[in-house]
Every structure is written in structure tokens, then in C-alpha cells.
């Protein structure tokens, strides 16, 4: 499962080898000063908007890759039965949101918010 890490003043979505294949891309990162908000998403599939392109998806089961909509592009790595963390990003970057499954959402949200505020 993907992990959210803070490295060198960036938030990084580190994908496993299989996730890289499913997402049709490598890891994703965003500068901490570009993060607008971090929040838990108990129902991550409700967060998805637009069309998957490129990536892998089976509604309600798995969403890996890029979702495109009028609001911009989102990156998703979510799975059935797992909550996620949503990272809202300032306009102008590659993605507007990162939606990543995480079994410890409250701890991860707290850790990322602290890193953003310390920036």
C-alpha cells in the first residue's frame, strides 16, 4: 500500500511496485508550501471526481492513478474498506488533490498538518 512521507520539505506518495504498474506512473510529490489542507476521508471513493486517465480502477474496489475533471487532476491510491487521507494542493501544480489510503488516518493527518505548519 502507498505511504505518505515528508522528505526535504515535500509530501511524497511512495508507491509499491505493483501500484506503480497500476497507476501507470511513479511516486508523486508536492512541496509542503503548496499544501492547502490535509483531512481524513473515511469514504475515499466518494472523493473521486472525473475520469480515470491513466490508471487502474474498479468502482468501489480500487482506484490507482490520475483522475481528471474540470476542477483539475487528482491522484488516487485507494482501496475498498480502507480510509484515506486527502491533501488539497494550491492551483498551478500537477495535481489539485492527492487521495491516498492510510490505515492510520488521524495520525497521518496530524503529522502532515504539523509539517505544513512548520514550513
Coordinates of N, CA and C in Angstrom, one line a residue:
X1 N 0.8 -1.2 0.0 CA 0.0 0.0 0.0 C 0.9 1.2 0.0
X2 N 0.5 2.3 -0.7 CA 1.2 3.5 -0.8 C 1.4 4.1 0.6
X3 N 2.4 4.9 0.8 CA 2.7 5.6 2.1 C 2.9 7.1 1.8
X4 N 2.5 7.9 2.8 CA 2.7 9.3 2.7 C 3.9 9.7 3.6
X5 N 4.9 10.3 3.0 CA 6.1 10.6 3.8 C 6.4 12.1 3.6
X6 N 7.1 12.7 4.6 CA 7.6 14.0 4.4 C 9.1 13.9 4.3
X7 N 9.6 14.4 3.2 CA 11.0 14.4 2.8 C 11.5 15.7 2.2
X8 N 12.5 16.3 2.7 CA 13.1 17.5 2.1 C 12.0 18.6 1.7
X9 N 11.2 18.9 2.7 CA 10.1 19.9 2.6 C 9.1 19.6 1.5
X10 N 8.9 18.3 1.3 CA 7.9 17.8 0.3 C 7.0 16.7 1.0
X11 N 5.8 16.6 0.6 CA 5.0 15.4 0.9 C 5.1 14.5 -0.3
X12 N 5.5 13.2 0.0 CA 5.7 12.2 -1.1 C 4.7 11.1 -0.9
X13 N 4.1 10.7 -2.0 CA 3.3 9.5 -2.1 C 4.2 8.4 -2.7
X14 N 4.6 7.5 -1.8 CA 5.6 6.4 -2.2 C 4.7 5.2 -2.5
X15 N 4.8 4.8 -3.8 CA 4.0 3.7 -4.3 C 4.8 2.4 -4.3
X16 N 4.1 1.3 -4.1 CA 4.8 0.0 -4.2 C 5.0 -0.3 -5.7
X17 N 5.7 -1.4 -6.0 CA 6.0 -1.7 -7.3 C 4.7 -2.0 -8.1
X18 N 3.8 -2.8 -7.5 CA 2.5 -3.1 -8.2 C 1.7 -1.8 -8.4
X19 N 1.7 -0.9 -7.4 CA 0.9 0.3 -7.5 C 1.5 1.2 -8.6
X20 N 2.8 1.2 -8.8 CA 3.4 1.9 -9.9 C 2.9 1.4 -11.3
X21 N 2.7 0.1 -11.4 CA 2.2 -0.5 -12.6 C 0.7 -0.1 -12.8
X22 N 0.0 -0.3 -11.7 CA -1.5 0.1 -11.8 C -1.8 1.5 -12.0
X23 N -0.9 2.4 -11.5 CA -1.1 3.8 -11.6 C -0.5 4.3 -12.9
X24 N 0.3 3.5 -13.6 CA 1.0 3.9 -14.8 C 1.9 5.1 -14.6
X25 N 2.5 5.2 -13.4 CA 3.4 6.3 -13.1 C 4.2 6.0 -11.8
X26 N 5.2 6.8 -11.5 CA 6.0 6.6 -10.3 C 5.4 7.4 -9.2
X27 N 6.2 7.6 -8.2 CA 5.8 8.3 -7.0 C 5.4 9.8 -7.3
X28 N 4.6 10.3 -6.4 CA 4.1 11.7 -6.6 C 4.5 12.5 -5.4
X29 N 4.9 13.8 -5.6 CA 5.3 14.6 -4.5 C 4.8 16.1 -4.7
X30 N 4.6 16.7 -3.6 CA 4.1 18.1 -3.6 C 4.9 18.9 -2.5
X31 N 5.3 20.1 -2.8 CA 6.0 20.9 -1.8 C 5.1 21.2 -0.7
X32 N 5.6 21.2 0.5 CA 4.8 21.5 1.7 C 4.1 22.9 1.6
X33 N 4.8 23.9 1.0 CA 4.2 25.2 1.0 C 3.1 25.3 -0.1
X34 N 2.9 24.2 -0.8 CA 1.8 24.2 -1.8 C 0.5 23.5 -1.2
X35 N 0.6 22.9 0.0 CA -0.5 22.2 0.6 C -1.4 23.2 1.3
X36 N -2.7 23.1 0.9 CA -3.7 24.0 1.5 C -4.4 23.4 2.7
X37 N -4.6 22.1 2.6 CA -5.4 21.4 3.7 C -5.0 19.9 3.6
X38 N -5.1 19.3 4.8 CA -5.0 17.8 4.9 C -6.2 17.4 5.8
X39 N -6.9 16.3 5.3 CA -8.0 15.9 6.1 C -8.2 14.4 5.9
X40 N -8.9 13.7 6.8 CA -9.2 12.3 6.6 C -10.4 12.1 5.7
X41 N -10.5 11.0 5.0 CA -11.6 10.7 4.2 C -12.0 9.2 4.5
X42 N -13.0 9.1 5.3 CA -13.5 7.8 5.7 C -14.1 7.0 4.5
X43 N -14.6 7.7 3.6 CA -15.2 7.1 2.3 C -14.4 7.6 1.1
X44 N -13.2 7.1 0.9 CA -12.4 7.8 -0.2 C -13.0 7.7 -1.6
X45 N -13.8 6.7 -1.9 CA -14.3 6.6 -3.3 C -15.3 7.7 -3.5
X46 N -15.9 8.3 -2.5 CA -16.8 9.4 -2.7 C -16.0 10.7 -3.0
X47 N -14.7 10.7 -2.8 CA -13.8 11.8 -3.1 C -13.5 11.9 -4.6
X48 N -13.6 10.7 -5.3 CA -13.1 10.7 -6.7 C -14.1 11.5 -7.6
X49 N -13.5 12.2 -8.5 CA -14.3 13.0 -9.5 C -13.7 12.9 -10.8
X50 N -14.5 13.0 -11.8 CA -14.0 13.0 -13.2 C -13.7 11.6 -13.7
X51 N -12.8 11.5 -14.7 CA -12.5 10.3 -15.4 C -11.1 9.8 -15.1
X52 N -10.9 8.5 -15.0 CA -9.6 8.0 -14.7 C -8.8 7.9 -16.0
X53 N -7.6 8.6 -16.0 CA -6.8 8.6 -17.2 C -5.4 9.2 -16.9
X54 N -4.4 8.4 -16.9 CA -4.3 7.0 -16.9 C -4.4 6.4 -15.5
X55 N -4.5 5.1 -15.5 CA -4.6 4.4 -14.2 C -5.4 3.1 -14.3
X56 N -5.7 2.6 -13.1 CA -6.5 1.4 -12.9 C -7.6 1.7 -12.0
X57 N -8.8 1.2 -12.3 CA -9.9 1.4 -11.5 C -11.0 0.4 -11.6
X58 N -11.6 0.0 -10.5 CA -12.7 -0.8 -10.5 C -13.6 -0.2 -9.4
X59 N -14.8 0.4 -9.8 CA -15.6 1.2 -8.9 C -15.8 0.5 -7.5
X60 N -15.5 1.2 -6.5 CA -15.7 0.7 -5.1 C -14.7 -0.3 -4.7
X61 N -13.7 -0.7 -5.5 CA -12.7 -1.7 -5.2 C -11.3 -1.1 -5.2
X62 N -10.9 -0.5 -6.2 CA -9.6 0.1 -6.4 C -9.5 1.3 -7.3
X63 N -8.8 2.3 -6.9 CA -8.6 3.5 -7.7 C -7.1 3.8 -7.6
X64 N -6.4 3.6 -8.7 CA -5.0 4.0 -8.8 C -4.7 4.8 -10.0
X65 N -4.1 6.0 -9.8 CA -3.7 6.8 -10.9 C -4.3 8.2 -10.9
X66 N -4.5 8.7 -12.1 CA -4.9 10.1 -12.3 C -6.4 10.2 -12.6
X67 N -7.1 11.1 -11.9 CA -8.5 11.3 -12.2 C -8.6 12.8 -12.7
X68 N -9.2 13.0 -13.9 CA -9.2 14.3 -14.5 C -10.7 14.8 -14.5
X69 N -10.8 16.1 -14.1 CA -12.1 16.7 -14.1 C -11.9 18.2 -14.4
X70 N -13.0 19.0 -14.4 CA -13.0 20.4 -14.7 C -12.2 21.1 -13.5
X71 N -12.2 20.5 -12.4 CA -11.5 21.1 -11.2 C -10.0 20.8 -11.2
X72 N -9.5 20.1 -12.2 CA -8.1 19.8 -12.3 C -7.9 18.3 -12.1
X73 N -6.6 17.9 -12.0 CA -6.3 16.5 -11.8 C -6.1 16.1 -10.4
X74 N -6.5 14.9 -10.0 CA -6.3 14.3 -8.7 C -5.5 13.1 -8.9
X75 N -4.7 12.7 -7.9 CA -4.0 11.5 -7.9 C -4.6 10.6 -6.8
X76 N -5.0 9.4 -7.1 CA -5.6 8.5 -6.1 C -4.9 7.2 -6.0
X77 N -4.8 6.7 -4.8 CA -4.4 5.3 -4.5 C -5.2 4.8 -3.3
X78 N -6.5 4.4 -3.7 CA -7.4 4.0 -2.6 C -8.0 2.6 -2.9
X79 N -8.4 2.0 -1.8 CA -8.9 0.6 -1.8 C -10.1 0.4 -1.0
X80 N -10.9 -0.6 -1.4 CA -12.2 -0.9 -0.7 C -11.9 -1.2 0.8
X81 N -12.7 -0.6 1.7 CA -12.6 -0.9 3.1 C -11.4 -0.2 3.8
X82 N -10.7 0.7 3.1 CA -9.6 1.4 3.8 C -9.9 2.9 3.7
X83 N -9.8 3.6 4.8 CA -10.0 5.1 4.8 C -8.7 5.7 4.1
X84 N -8.8 7.0 3.9 CA -7.7 7.7 3.2 C -7.5 9.0 3.8
X85 N -6.4 9.6 3.3 CA -6.0 11.0 3.6 C -6.2 11.8 2.3
X86 N -6.8 13.0 2.4 CA -6.9 13.9 1.2 C -6.0 15.1 1.5
X87 N -5.1 15.3 0.5 CA -4.3 16.5 0.6 C -4.7 17.5 -0.5
X88 N -5.2 18.6 -0.1 CA -5.6 19.7 -1.1 C -4.4 20.5 -1.4
X89 N -4.2 20.8 -2.7 CA -3.0 21.5 -3.2 C -3.4 22.8 -3.9
X90 N -2.5 23.8 -3.8 CA -2.8 25.0 -4.5 C -2.8 24.8 -6.0
X91 N -3.6 25.7 -6.7 CA -3.6 25.6 -8.1 C -2.3 25.9 -8.7
X92 N -2.0 25.3 -9.9 CA -0.8 25.5 -10.6 C 0.2 24.3 -10.6
X93 N 0.0 23.4 -9.7 CA 0.8 22.2 -9.7 C 0.2 21.1 -10.6
X94 N 0.9 20.0 -10.6 CA 0.4 18.8 -11.4 C -1.0 18.3 -11.0
X95 N -1.2 18.3 -9.6 CA -2.4 17.7 -9.1 C -3.0 18.8 -8.1
X96 N -4.4 18.7 -8.1 CA -5.1 19.6 -7.1 C -5.3 18.9 -5.8
X97 N -5.4 17.5 -5.9 CA -5.6 16.7 -4.7 C -4.9 15.4 -4.8
X98 N -4.4 14.9 -3.6 CA -3.9 13.6 -3.5 C -4.8 12.8 -2.5
X99 N -5.3 11.7 -3.0 CA -6.2 10.9 -2.2 C -5.5 9.5 -2.0
X100 N -5.1 9.3 -0.8 CA -4.2 8.1 -0.5 C -4.7 7.3 0.7
X101 N -4.9 6.0 0.4 CA -5.4 5.1 1.5 C -4.3 5.1 2.6
X102 N -4.8 5.1 3.9 CA -3.9 5.1 5.0 C -4.7 4.5 6.2
X103 N -4.1 3.5 6.8 CA -4.8 2.8 7.9 C -4.7 3.6 9.2
X104 N -3.9 4.6 9.3 CA -3.7 5.4 10.5 C -4.0 6.9 10.1
X105 N -5.2 7.1 9.6 CA -5.5 8.4 9.0 C -5.3 9.6 10.0
X106 N -5.8 9.4 11.2 CA -5.7 10.5 12.2 C -4.3 10.9 12.5
X107 N -3.5 9.9 12.7 CA -2.0 10.1 13.0 C -1.4 10.7 11.8
X108 N -1.7 10.2 10.6 CA -1.0 10.8 9.4 C -1.5 12.2 9.1
X109 N -2.8 12.5 9.3 CA -3.3 13.9 9.1 C -2.5 14.8 10.1
X110 N -2.4 14.4 11.3 CA -1.8 15.2 12.3 C -0.3 15.5 12.0
X111 N 0.4 14.4 11.6 CA 1.8 14.5 11.2 C 2.0 15.5 10.0
X112 N 1.1 15.3 9.0 CA 1.3 16.2 7.8 C 0.9 17.6 8.1
X113 N -0.2 17.8 8.9 CA -0.5 19.2 9.3 C 0.6 19.9 10.0
X114 N 1.2 19.2 10.9 CA 2.4 19.7 11.7 C 3.5 20.1 10.7
X115 N 3.8 19.2 9.8 CA 4.9 19.5 8.8 C 4.5 20.7 8.0
X116 N 3.3 20.9 7.6 CA 2.8 22.0 6.8 C 3.0 23.3 7.6
X117 N 2.5 23.3 8.8 CA 2.6 24.5 9.7 C 4.0 24.9 10.0
X118 N 4.9 23.9 10.1 CA 6.3 24.2 10.4 C 7.1 24.8 9.2
X119 N 6.5 24.7 8.1 CA 7.1 25.2 6.9 C 7.1 26.7 6.8

